[in-house]
Amino acid sequence: MKKLRATADTHERKRRTCDEYNPQTVNRYGFSSSSKDQSPTPARSQNVALCRDREQKWFEMLKTWDQIMTTDYNKVKMRCRKGIPHSLRAAAWRALCGGANLQHQNKGLFDELVQKESHWTATIEKDLHRTYKMHELFAEEGGMGQKEMFKMLRAYSVYNPKVGYCQGMSSIAGILLMLMPAEQAFWCLVSIMDKYLPGYYSDGLLAIQLDGRVMESLVADIRPEISTFLESRGVQATFYSVEWFMCVYTRTLPWATVLRVWDMFLCEGVKVLIKVGVTLLLLAFSDPAIRDACDSFDKAIKYLKYRLPKELLEEDFFVTELLNLQISERTLKEAHLSQLAKLKDICG
């Protein structure tokens, strides 16, 4: 009887997977073309010689990584902005965020952490089937991808019990697992959580609140009419930016654009996330006709979160708009300090 029940459970799991995921229509990033969560981006026609040239440049750069990061960081930054060749993205991301060094410095620790129990286990298990369910790696319930994600997230909850686990972390774990094995992905996750997103997953999400306020203030400086519009509709950053920042735009942008944003994010830091948010708001509401049509909170927030024209988010167009955004380091710093002081006054 137990064997029959187990067999039935297996068939039911496979049936649920097949109902949602079609392996015959997988795009170049592993997503089903019927995915509603991640709209597949059509492959761009690319100059093969140019692609090979970029791969060779990145290959040579990775061989002398520590030296070039010390002597010519601007070259690294410019190449990240142009986009890292997908064939070398895993190696480049590990180098950029420091995950490779962390893994080397902590040999064997991941295997030890995996063996330990965590009181976050049940919560992590509940979130597995919600994350990238239209990607070939995670489509099967209880499949290898979900097992690796579970192992990675539980290990992190043991490694950093102060943070433990928060739902948005599965999106970060997943994008890393699409490119590299679990142990490599784990140490990249550790670096991202500690160096790039400290406080993002703490109680009250204060770091996310702060970055959201900085983003709002920058929009007010660049396009005050958009800021006025958002205020008149009652649309505050907390209503949309939590998912943007916590999931590092993995649930917001087409996948090709997500990867380009991550190339820059891992090189330049969290300021990229703020600039991406500013770019989204400017693209969404620059047209007065759109602002007029979004005459209520519900219409404005739904348009921003779910109904932006796809062409605005397409990789080349969006990244060009992002890089053309004129926000200096000084402006960012001043906005950060100003909003930090205001947030402290509010929170006491």
Short mmCIF file of N, CA and C in Angstrom, two decimals, residues 153-321:
data_model
loop_
_atom_site.label_atom_id
_atom_site.label_comp_id
_atom_site.label_asym_id
_atom_site.label_seq_id
_atom_site.Cartn_x
_atom_site.Cartn_y
_atom_site.Cartn_z
N LEU A 153 19.57 27.17 1.01
CA LEU A 153 18.89 28.13 1.89
C LEU A 153 18.93 27.67 3.35
N ARG A 154 18.78 26.38 3.57
CA ARG A 154 18.85 25.89 4.95
C ARG A 154 20.26 26.08 5.50
N ALA A 155 21.26 25.83 4.67
CA ALA A 155 22.65 26.03 5.11
C ALA A 155 22.88 27.49 5.48
N TYR A 156 22.30 28.41 4.68
CA TYR A 156 22.48 29.83 5.00
C TYR A 156 21.79 30.19 6.31
N SER A 157 20.62 29.62 6.57
CA SER A 157 19.91 29.94 7.81
C SER A 157 20.68 29.48 9.04
N VAL A 158 21.50 28.45 8.87
CA VAL A 158 22.37 27.99 9.95
C VAL A 158 23.61 28.87 10.04
N TYR A 159 24.15 29.22 8.89
CA TYR A 159 25.36 30.04 8.83
C TYR A 159 25.12 31.42 9.43
N ASN A 160 23.95 32.01 9.14
CA ASN A 160 23.63 33.35 9.63
C ASN A 160 22.28 33.32 10.35
N PRO A 161 22.25 32.80 11.58
CA PRO A 161 20.97 32.67 12.29
C PRO A 161 20.31 34.00 12.60
N LYS A 162 21.07 35.10 12.60
CA LYS A 162 20.48 36.41 12.86
C LYS A 162 19.49 36.79 11.76
N VAL A 163 19.83 36.43 10.54
CA VAL A 163 18.94 36.68 9.40
C VAL A 163 18.02 35.49 9.18
N GLY A 164 18.58 34.29 9.26
CA GLY A 164 17.80 33.09 9.06
C GLY A 164 17.34 32.95 7.63
N TYR A 165 16.04 33.09 7.41
CA TYR A 165 15.49 32.97 6.07
C TYR A 165 14.36 33.96 5.89
N CYS A 166 14.31 34.56 4.69
CA CYS A 166 13.22 35.44 4.30
C CYS A 166 12.85 35.09 2.87
N GLN A 167 11.58 35.21 2.52
CA GLN A 167 11.07 34.69 1.26
C GLN A 167 11.85 35.16 0.04
N GLY A 168 12.22 36.42 -0.02
CA GLY A 168 12.91 36.93 -1.18
C GLY A 168 14.26 36.28 -1.45
N MET A 169 14.83 35.65 -0.44
CA MET A 169 16.13 35.02 -0.60
C MET A 169 16.10 33.87 -1.60
N SER A 170 14.94 33.23 -1.75
CA SER A 170 14.86 32.11 -2.69
C SER A 170 15.05 32.58 -4.13
N SER A 171 14.63 33.80 -4.43
CA SER A 171 14.84 34.33 -5.78
C SER A 171 16.31 34.55 -6.07
N ILE A 172 17.05 34.99 -5.06
CA ILE A 172 18.50 35.18 -5.22
C ILE A 172 19.20 33.84 -5.33
N ALA A 173 18.82 32.90 -4.47
CA ALA A 173 19.41 31.57 -4.53
C ALA A 173 19.16 30.94 -5.89
N GLY A 174 17.95 31.11 -6.42
CA GLY A 174 17.59 30.48 -7.68
C GLY A 174 18.39 30.99 -8.86
N ILE A 175 18.56 32.29 -8.97
CA ILE A 175 19.31 32.82 -10.12
C ILE A 175 20.76 32.36 -10.07
N LEU A 176 21.31 32.22 -8.87
CA LEU A 176 22.67 31.73 -8.74
C LEU A 176 22.76 30.25 -9.12
N LEU A 177 21.78 29.46 -8.70
CA LEU A 177 21.78 28.04 -9.01
C LEU A 177 21.60 27.77 -10.50
N MET A 178 20.99 28.69 -11.21
CA MET A 178 20.86 28.52 -12.66
C MET A 178 22.21 28.56 -13.35
N LEU A 179 23.21 29.14 -12.67
CA LEU A 179 24.52 29.34 -13.30
C LEU A 179 25.63 28.49 -12.70
N MET A 180 25.44 27.98 -11.50
CA MET A 180 26.56 27.32 -10.82
C MET A 180 26.07 26.27 -9.82
N PRO A 181 26.95 25.37 -9.39
CA PRO A 181 26.58 24.35 -8.40
C PRO A 181 26.23 24.98 -7.05
N ALA A 182 25.59 24.19 -6.19
CA ALA A 182 25.04 24.70 -4.93
C ALA A 182 26.10 25.31 -4.02
N GLU A 183 27.26 24.68 -3.90
CA GLU A 183 28.27 25.22 -2.98
C GLU A 183 28.79 26.57 -3.48
N GLN A 184 29.04 26.69 -4.77
CA GLN A 184 29.46 27.97 -5.31
C GLN A 184 28.37 29.02 -5.13
N ALA A 185 27.13 28.63 -5.41
CA ALA A 185 26.00 29.56 -5.26
C ALA A 185 25.84 30.00 -3.81
N PHE A 186 26.07 29.08 -2.88
CA PHE A 186 25.93 29.39 -1.46
C PHE A 186 26.88 30.51 -1.05
N TRP A 187 28.12 30.41 -1.45
CA TRP A 187 29.10 31.42 -1.02
C TRP A 187 28.87 32.75 -1.73
N CYS A 188 28.31 32.71 -2.93
CA CYS A 188 27.89 33.97 -3.56
C CYS A 188 26.73 34.59 -2.78
N LEU A 189 25.79 33.76 -2.35
CA LEU A 189 24.67 34.24 -1.54
C LEU A 189 25.18 34.87 -0.25
N VAL A 190 26.11 34.23 0.41
CA VAL A 190 26.69 34.78 1.64
C VAL A 190 27.27 36.16 1.39
N SER A 191 28.04 36.29 0.32
CA SER A 191 28.67 37.57 0.00
C SER A 191 27.64 38.64 -0.33
N ILE A 192 26.64 38.27 -1.11
CA ILE A 192 25.60 39.24 -1.49
C ILE A 192 24.85 39.72 -0.25
N MET A 193 24.50 38.80 0.63
CA MET A 193 23.74 39.15 1.83
C MET A 193 24.57 40.03 2.76
N ASP A 194 25.85 39.72 2.90
CA ASP A 194 26.71 40.44 3.85
C ASP A 194 27.23 41.76 3.30
N LYS A 195 27.63 41.78 2.02
CA LYS A 195 28.30 42.94 1.45
C LYS A 195 27.38 43.88 0.69
N TYR A 196 26.41 43.32 0.00
CA TYR A 196 25.57 44.12 -0.89
C TYR A 196 24.24 44.51 -0.27
N LEU A 197 23.62 43.59 0.47
CA LEU A 197 22.26 43.82 0.95
C LEU A 197 22.14 43.72 2.47
N PRO A 198 23.07 44.25 3.25
CA PRO A 198 22.94 44.16 4.70
C PRO A 198 21.71 44.93 5.16
N GLY A 199 20.91 44.30 6.00
CA GLY A 199 19.71 44.95 6.52
C GLY A 199 18.47 44.80 5.65
N TYR A 200 18.63 44.26 4.45
CA TYR A 200 17.48 44.11 3.56
C TYR A 200 16.46 43.11 4.10
N TYR A 201 16.93 42.14 4.85
CA TYR A 201 16.04 41.08 5.32
C TYR A 201 15.87 41.12 6.84
N SER A 202 16.18 42.24 7.45
CA SER A 202 16.04 42.39 8.89
C SER A 202 14.61 42.77 9.24
N ASP A 203 14.27 42.68 10.50
CA ASP A 203 12.93 43.07 10.95
C ASP A 203 12.67 44.53 10.58
N GLY A 204 11.51 44.78 10.00
CA GLY A 204 11.16 46.14 9.62
C GLY A 204 11.69 46.56 8.27
N LEU A 205 12.59 45.76 7.69
CA LEU A 205 13.13 46.04 6.35
C LEU A 205 13.62 47.48 6.23
N LEU A 206 14.34 47.94 7.26
CA LEU A 206 14.73 49.35 7.31
C LEU A 206 15.64 49.76 6.15
N ALA A 207 16.54 48.86 5.75
CA ALA A 207 17.44 49.19 4.65
C ALA A 207 16.67 49.35 3.34
N ILE A 208 15.66 48.53 3.13
CA ILE A 208 14.83 48.65 1.94
C ILE A 208 14.01 49.92 2.00
N GLN A 209 13.48 50.24 3.17
CA GLN A 209 12.74 51.50 3.32
C GLN A 209 13.63 52.69 2.98
N LEU A 210 14.87 52.64 3.46
CA LEU A 210 15.80 53.75 3.21
C LEU A 210 16.08 53.89 1.72
N ASP A 211 16.41 52.78 1.06
CA ASP A 211 16.72 52.85 -0.36
C ASP A 211 15.50 53.27 -1.18
N GLY A 212 14.31 52.87 -0.74
CA GLY A 212 13.09 53.30 -1.41
C GLY A 212 12.89 54.80 -1.31
N ARG A 213 13.18 55.35 -0.13
CA ARG A 213 13.06 56.80 0.07
C ARG A 213 14.10 57.55 -0.77
N VAL A 214 15.31 57.00 -0.86
CA VAL A 214 16.35 57.61 -1.70
C VAL A 214 15.88 57.63 -3.15
N MET A 215 15.33 56.53 -3.61
CA MET A 215 14.82 56.44 -4.98
C MET A 215 13.74 57.48 -5.23
N GLU A 216 12.81 57.62 -4.30
CA GLU A 216 11.74 58.61 -4.44
C GLU A 216 12.31 60.04 -4.51
N SER A 217 13.30 60.32 -3.68
CA SER A 217 13.87 61.67 -3.67
C SER A 217 14.60 61.98 -4.97
N LEU A 218 15.24 60.98 -5.56
CA LEU A 218 15.93 61.18 -6.83
C LEU A 218 14.93 61.45 -7.96
N VAL A 219 13.82 60.72 -7.95
CA VAL A 219 12.78 60.96 -8.95
C VAL A 219 12.24 62.38 -8.80
N ALA A 220 12.05 62.82 -7.55
CA ALA A 220 11.55 64.18 -7.31
C ALA A 220 12.50 65.23 -7.86
N ASP A 221 13.80 64.97 -7.77
CA ASP A 221 14.79 65.92 -8.30
C ASP A 221 14.81 65.93 -9.83
N ILE A 222 14.68 64.74 -10.43
CA ILE A 222 14.82 64.62 -11.88
C ILE A 222 13.54 65.01 -12.61
N ARG A 223 12.42 64.47 -12.13
CA ARG A 223 11.13 64.73 -12.76
C ARG A 223 10.10 65.01 -11.66
N PRO A 224 10.07 66.23 -11.15
CA PRO A 224 9.16 66.55 -10.03
C PRO A 224 7.69 66.29 -10.35
N GLU A 225 7.30 66.38 -11.63
CA GLU A 225 5.90 66.14 -11.97
C GLU A 225 5.51 64.68 -11.74
N ILE A 226 6.48 63.75 -11.91
CA ILE A 226 6.20 62.33 -11.63
C ILE A 226 6.06 62.11 -10.13
N SER A 227 6.92 62.76 -9.38
CA SER A 227 6.84 62.66 -7.92
C SER A 227 5.50 63.20 -7.41
N THR A 228 5.08 64.33 -7.95
CA THR A 228 3.80 64.92 -7.56
C THR A 228 2.64 63.99 -7.91
N PHE A 229 2.73 63.39 -9.10
CA PHE A 229 1.70 62.44 -9.53
C PHE A 229 1.60 61.26 -8.57
N LEU A 230 2.74 60.66 -8.22
CA LEU A 230 2.74 59.50 -7.32
C LEU A 230 2.15 59.87 -5.95
N GLU A 231 2.53 61.03 -5.46
CA GLU A 231 2.00 61.49 -4.18
C GLU A 231 0.49 61.69 -4.25
N SER A 232 0.01 62.25 -5.35
CA SER A 232 -1.43 62.51 -5.49
C SER A 232 -2.24 61.22 -5.56
N ARG A 233 -1.61 60.15 -6.00
CA ARG A 233 -2.30 58.85 -6.07
C ARG A 233 -2.05 57.99 -4.84
N GLY A 234 -1.24 58.50 -3.91
CA GLY A 234 -0.95 57.75 -2.69
C GLY A 234 -0.01 56.58 -2.90
N VAL A 235 0.78 56.64 -3.97
CA VAL A 235 1.70 55.54 -4.30
C VAL A 235 3.06 55.82 -3.67
N GLN A 236 3.34 55.13 -2.59
CA GLN A 236 4.63 55.25 -1.90
C GLN A 236 5.53 54.09 -2.28
N ALA A 237 6.82 54.28 -2.11
CA ALA A 237 7.80 53.26 -2.53
C ALA A 237 7.57 51.91 -1.87
N THR A 238 7.08 51.93 -0.64
CA THR A 238 6.87 50.66 0.07
C THR A 238 5.87 49.75 -0.63
N PHE A 239 5.02 50.31 -1.49
CA PHE A 239 4.01 49.50 -2.17
C PHE A 239 4.58 48.71 -3.35
N TYR A 240 5.75 49.09 -3.83
CA TYR A 240 6.30 48.40 -5.00
C TYR A 240 7.79 48.06 -4.87
N SER A 241 8.53 48.81 -4.08
CA SER A 241 9.98 48.63 -4.08
C SER A 241 10.45 47.46 -3.22
N VAL A 242 9.63 46.98 -2.31
CA VAL A 242 10.06 45.86 -1.46
C VAL A 242 10.39 44.66 -2.33
N GLU A 243 9.48 44.30 -3.24
CA GLU A 243 9.76 43.17 -4.14
C GLU A 243 10.90 43.50 -5.09
N TRP A 244 10.94 44.74 -5.60
CA TRP A 244 12.04 45.12 -6.50
C TRP A 244 13.39 44.86 -5.85
N PHE A 245 13.58 45.42 -4.65
CA PHE A 245 14.88 45.36 -4.00
C PHE A 245 15.15 43.98 -3.39
N MET A 246 14.17 43.43 -2.71
CA MET A 246 14.38 42.17 -2.00
C MET A 246 14.71 41.03 -2.96
N CYS A 247 14.09 41.06 -4.13
CA CYS A 247 14.33 40.00 -5.12
C CYS A 247 15.30 40.44 -6.21
N VAL A 248 15.89 41.61 -6.05
CA VAL A 248 16.86 42.17 -7.00
C VAL A 248 16.33 42.09 -8.43
N TYR A 249 15.06 42.50 -8.58
CA TYR A 249 14.39 42.65 -9.87
C TYR A 249 14.18 41.35 -10.64
N THR A 250 14.41 40.20 -10.00
CA THR A 250 14.21 38.93 -10.70
C THR A 250 12.75 38.65 -11.00
N ARG A 251 11.84 39.32 -10.30
CA ARG A 251 10.41 39.13 -10.56
C ARG A 251 9.79 40.31 -11.31
N THR A 252 10.64 41.20 -11.79
CA THR A 252 10.15 42.46 -12.36
C THR A 252 10.48 42.62 -13.84
N LEU A 253 11.67 42.23 -14.23
CA LEU A 253 12.18 42.50 -15.58
C LEU A 253 12.30 41.23 -16.41
N PRO A 254 12.30 41.35 -17.74
CA PRO A 254 12.60 40.19 -18.59
C PRO A 254 13.98 39.64 -18.24
N TRP A 255 14.16 38.34 -18.43
CA TRP A 255 15.36 37.70 -17.88
C TRP A 255 16.66 38.24 -18.45
N ALA A 256 16.68 38.53 -19.74
CA ALA A 256 17.91 39.09 -20.33
C ALA A 256 18.26 40.40 -19.65
N THR A 257 17.26 41.20 -19.33
CA THR A 257 17.50 42.47 -18.64
C THR A 257 17.92 42.23 -17.21
N VAL A 258 17.32 41.25 -16.55
CA VAL A 258 17.73 40.89 -15.19
C VAL A 258 19.22 40.58 -15.13
N LEU A 259 19.68 39.77 -16.06
CA LEU A 259 21.09 39.37 -16.06
C LEU A 259 22.01 40.58 -16.26
N ARG A 260 21.63 41.50 -17.12
CA ARG A 260 22.43 42.70 -17.33
C ARG A 260 22.45 43.56 -16.07
N VAL A 261 21.31 43.68 -15.39
CA VAL A 261 21.25 44.43 -14.13
C VAL A 261 22.16 43.78 -13.10
N TRP A 262 22.14 42.46 -13.02
CA TRP A 262 22.99 41.75 -12.05
C TRP A 262 24.47 41.92 -12.38
N ASP A 263 24.83 41.93 -13.66
CA ASP A 263 26.23 42.18 -14.04
C ASP A 263 26.73 43.48 -13.41
N MET A 264 25.89 44.51 -13.49
CA MET A 264 26.27 45.82 -12.96
C MET A 264 26.16 45.87 -11.44
N PHE A 265 25.12 45.26 -10.91
CA PHE A 265 24.90 45.23 -9.46
C PHE A 265 26.06 44.58 -8.73
N LEU A 266 26.55 43.45 -9.21
CA LEU A 266 27.64 42.76 -8.53
C LEU A 266 28.97 43.50 -8.69
N CYS A 267 29.05 44.38 -9.67
CA CYS A 267 30.26 45.19 -9.84
C CYS A 267 30.20 46.49 -9.05
N GLU A 268 29.05 47.17 -9.11
CA GLU A 268 28.96 48.53 -8.57
C GLU A 268 28.19 48.64 -7.26
N GLY A 269 27.43 47.61 -6.91
CA GLY A 269 26.75 47.63 -5.63
C GLY A 269 25.30 48.05 -5.68
N VAL A 270 24.74 48.32 -4.50
CA VAL A 270 23.30 48.54 -4.36
C VAL A 270 22.82 49.81 -5.05
N LYS A 271 23.71 50.73 -5.33
CA LYS A 271 23.28 51.95 -6.04
C LYS A 271 22.66 51.61 -7.39
N VAL A 272 23.08 50.49 -7.98
CA VAL A 272 22.49 50.06 -9.25
C VAL A 272 21.01 49.76 -9.06
N LEU A 273 20.65 49.14 -7.95
CA LEU A 273 19.25 48.81 -7.70
C LEU A 273 18.41 50.08 -7.58
N ILE A 274 18.96 51.07 -6.93
CA ILE A 274 18.25 52.35 -6.79
C ILE A 274 18.07 53.00 -8.16
N LYS A 275 19.12 53.00 -8.97
CA LYS A 275 19.03 53.60 -10.31
C LYS A 275 18.06 52.85 -11.21
N VAL A 276 18.02 51.54 -11.08
CA VAL A 276 17.05 50.75 -11.86
C VAL A 276 15.63 51.16 -11.47
N GLY A 277 15.39 51.33 -10.17
CA GLY A 277 14.08 51.76 -9.72
C GLY A 277 13.71 53.13 -10.25
N VAL A 278 14.65 54.05 -10.24
CA VAL A 278 14.40 55.39 -10.80
C VAL A 278 14.07 55.28 -12.29
N THR A 279 14.83 54.46 -13.00
CA THR A 279 14.59 54.28 -14.43
C THR A 279 13.20 53.73 -14.70
N LEU A 280 12.78 52.75 -13.92
CA LEU A 280 11.44 52.18 -14.08
C LEU A 280 10.35 53.24 -13.88
N LEU A 281 10.50 54.05 -12.85
CA LEU A 281 9.49 55.07 -12.57
C LEU A 281 9.44 56.13 -13.67
N LEU A 282 10.61 56.52 -14.18
CA LEU A 282 10.65 57.52 -15.25
C LEU A 282 10.03 56.96 -16.54
N LEU A 283 10.36 55.71 -16.86
CA LEU A 283 9.80 55.11 -18.07
C LEU A 283 8.29 54.90 -17.94
N ALA A 284 7.85 54.56 -16.73
CA ALA A 284 6.44 54.26 -16.53
C ALA A 284 5.56 55.50 -16.65
N PHE A 285 6.01 56.62 -16.09
CA PHE A 285 5.10 57.75 -15.91
C PHE A 285 5.57 59.06 -16.55
N SER A 286 6.47 59.00 -17.50
CA SER A 286 6.91 60.22 -18.17
C SER A 286 5.82 60.79 -19.08
N ASP A 287 5.00 59.92 -19.62
CA ASP A 287 3.95 60.35 -20.55
C ASP A 287 2.76 60.92 -19.76
N PRO A 288 2.40 62.20 -19.97
CA PRO A 288 1.26 62.79 -19.25
C PRO A 288 -0.04 62.02 -19.48
N ALA A 289 -0.20 61.43 -20.66
CA ALA A 289 -1.42 60.67 -20.94
C ALA A 289 -1.53 59.45 -20.03
N ILE A 290 -0.40 58.82 -19.74
CA ILE A 290 -0.40 57.67 -18.83
C ILE A 290 -0.75 58.13 -17.42
N ARG A 291 -0.19 59.25 -17.01
CA ARG A 291 -0.49 59.76 -15.67
C ARG A 291 -1.97 60.09 -15.55
N ASP A 292 -2.55 60.67 -16.59
CA ASP A 292 -3.97 60.99 -16.57
C ASP A 292 -4.83 59.72 -16.51
N ALA A 293 -4.40 58.71 -17.25
CA ALA A 293 -5.17 57.46 -17.28
C ALA A 293 -5.11 56.73 -15.93
N CYS A 294 -3.98 56.87 -15.25
CA CYS A 294 -3.82 56.23 -13.94
C CYS A 294 -4.36 57.19 -12.88
N ASP A 295 -5.70 57.31 -12.83
CA ASP A 295 -6.31 58.33 -11.99
C ASP A 295 -6.69 57.85 -10.59
N SER A 296 -6.15 56.70 -10.20
CA SER A 296 -6.39 56.20 -8.84
C SER A 296 -5.16 55.42 -8.39
N PHE A 297 -5.11 55.13 -7.12
CA PHE A 297 -4.00 54.33 -6.59
C PHE A 297 -3.93 52.98 -7.28
N ASP A 298 -5.07 52.30 -7.38
CA ASP A 298 -5.09 50.95 -7.96
C ASP A 298 -4.58 50.94 -9.39
N LYS A 299 -5.03 51.90 -10.19
CA LYS A 299 -4.61 51.94 -11.59
C LYS A 299 -3.12 52.24 -11.71
N ALA A 300 -2.64 53.15 -10.89
CA ALA A 300 -1.21 53.51 -10.96
C ALA A 300 -0.32 52.35 -10.55
N ILE A 301 -0.68 51.68 -9.47
CA ILE A 301 0.18 50.60 -8.97
C ILE A 301 0.12 49.38 -9.88
N LYS A 302 -1.06 49.10 -10.44
CA LYS A 302 -1.17 47.97 -11.36
C LYS A 302 -0.40 48.23 -12.64
N TYR A 303 -0.45 49.46 -13.13
CA TYR A 303 0.30 49.78 -14.34
C TYR A 303 1.80 49.63 -14.10
N LEU A 304 2.26 50.13 -12.97
CA LEU A 304 3.69 50.06 -12.66
C LEU A 304 4.16 48.63 -12.47
N LYS A 305 3.39 47.81 -11.80
CA LYS A 305 3.83 46.47 -11.44
C LYS A 305 3.56 45.42 -12.51
N TYR A 306 2.49 45.61 -13.29
CA TYR A 306 2.07 44.52 -14.17
C TYR A 306 1.86 44.90 -15.64
N ARG A 307 1.74 46.17 -15.97
CA ARG A 307 1.29 46.53 -17.31
C ARG A 307 2.25 47.42 -18.09
N LEU A 308 3.48 47.51 -17.67
CA LEU A 308 4.44 48.31 -18.43
C LEU A 308 4.66 47.67 -19.80
N PRO A 309 4.68 48.45 -20.86
CA PRO A 309 4.93 47.90 -22.20
C PRO A 309 6.25 47.13 -22.24
N LYS A 310 6.25 45.96 -22.86
CA LYS A 310 7.43 45.11 -22.89
C LYS A 310 8.63 45.79 -23.53
N GLU A 311 8.34 46.64 -24.54
CA GLU A 311 9.47 47.27 -25.25
C GLU A 311 10.26 48.20 -24.34
N LEU A 312 9.63 48.72 -23.29
CA LEU A 312 10.34 49.59 -22.35
C LEU A 312 11.33 48.81 -21.49
N LEU A 313 11.07 47.53 -21.32
CA LEU A 313 11.89 46.70 -20.44
C LEU A 313 12.89 45.83 -21.20
N GLU A 314 12.83 45.90 -22.52
CA GLU A 314 13.73 45.10 -23.34
C GLU A 314 15.18 45.45 -23.04
N GLU A 315 16.03 44.45 -23.06
CA GLU A 315 17.41 44.55 -22.59
C GLU A 315 18.16 45.79 -23.09
N ASP A 316 18.31 45.94 -24.38
CA ASP A 316 19.13 47.03 -24.92
C ASP A 316 18.54 48.39 -24.60
N PHE A 317 17.22 48.51 -24.78
CA PHE A 317 16.58 49.79 -24.53
C PHE A 317 16.68 50.16 -23.06
N PHE A 318 16.34 49.23 -22.17
CA PHE A 318 16.30 49.54 -20.75
C PHE A 318 17.70 49.87 -20.22
N VAL A 319 18.68 49.07 -20.60
CA VAL A 319 20.04 49.30 -20.09
C VAL A 319 20.57 50.64 -20.61
N THR A 320 20.25 50.98 -21.84
CA THR A 320 20.67 52.28 -22.37
C THR A 320 20.06 53.42 -21.55
N GLU A 321 18.76 53.32 -21.26
CA GLU A 321 18.10 54.33 -20.43
C GLU A 321 18.73 54.40 -19.05
#
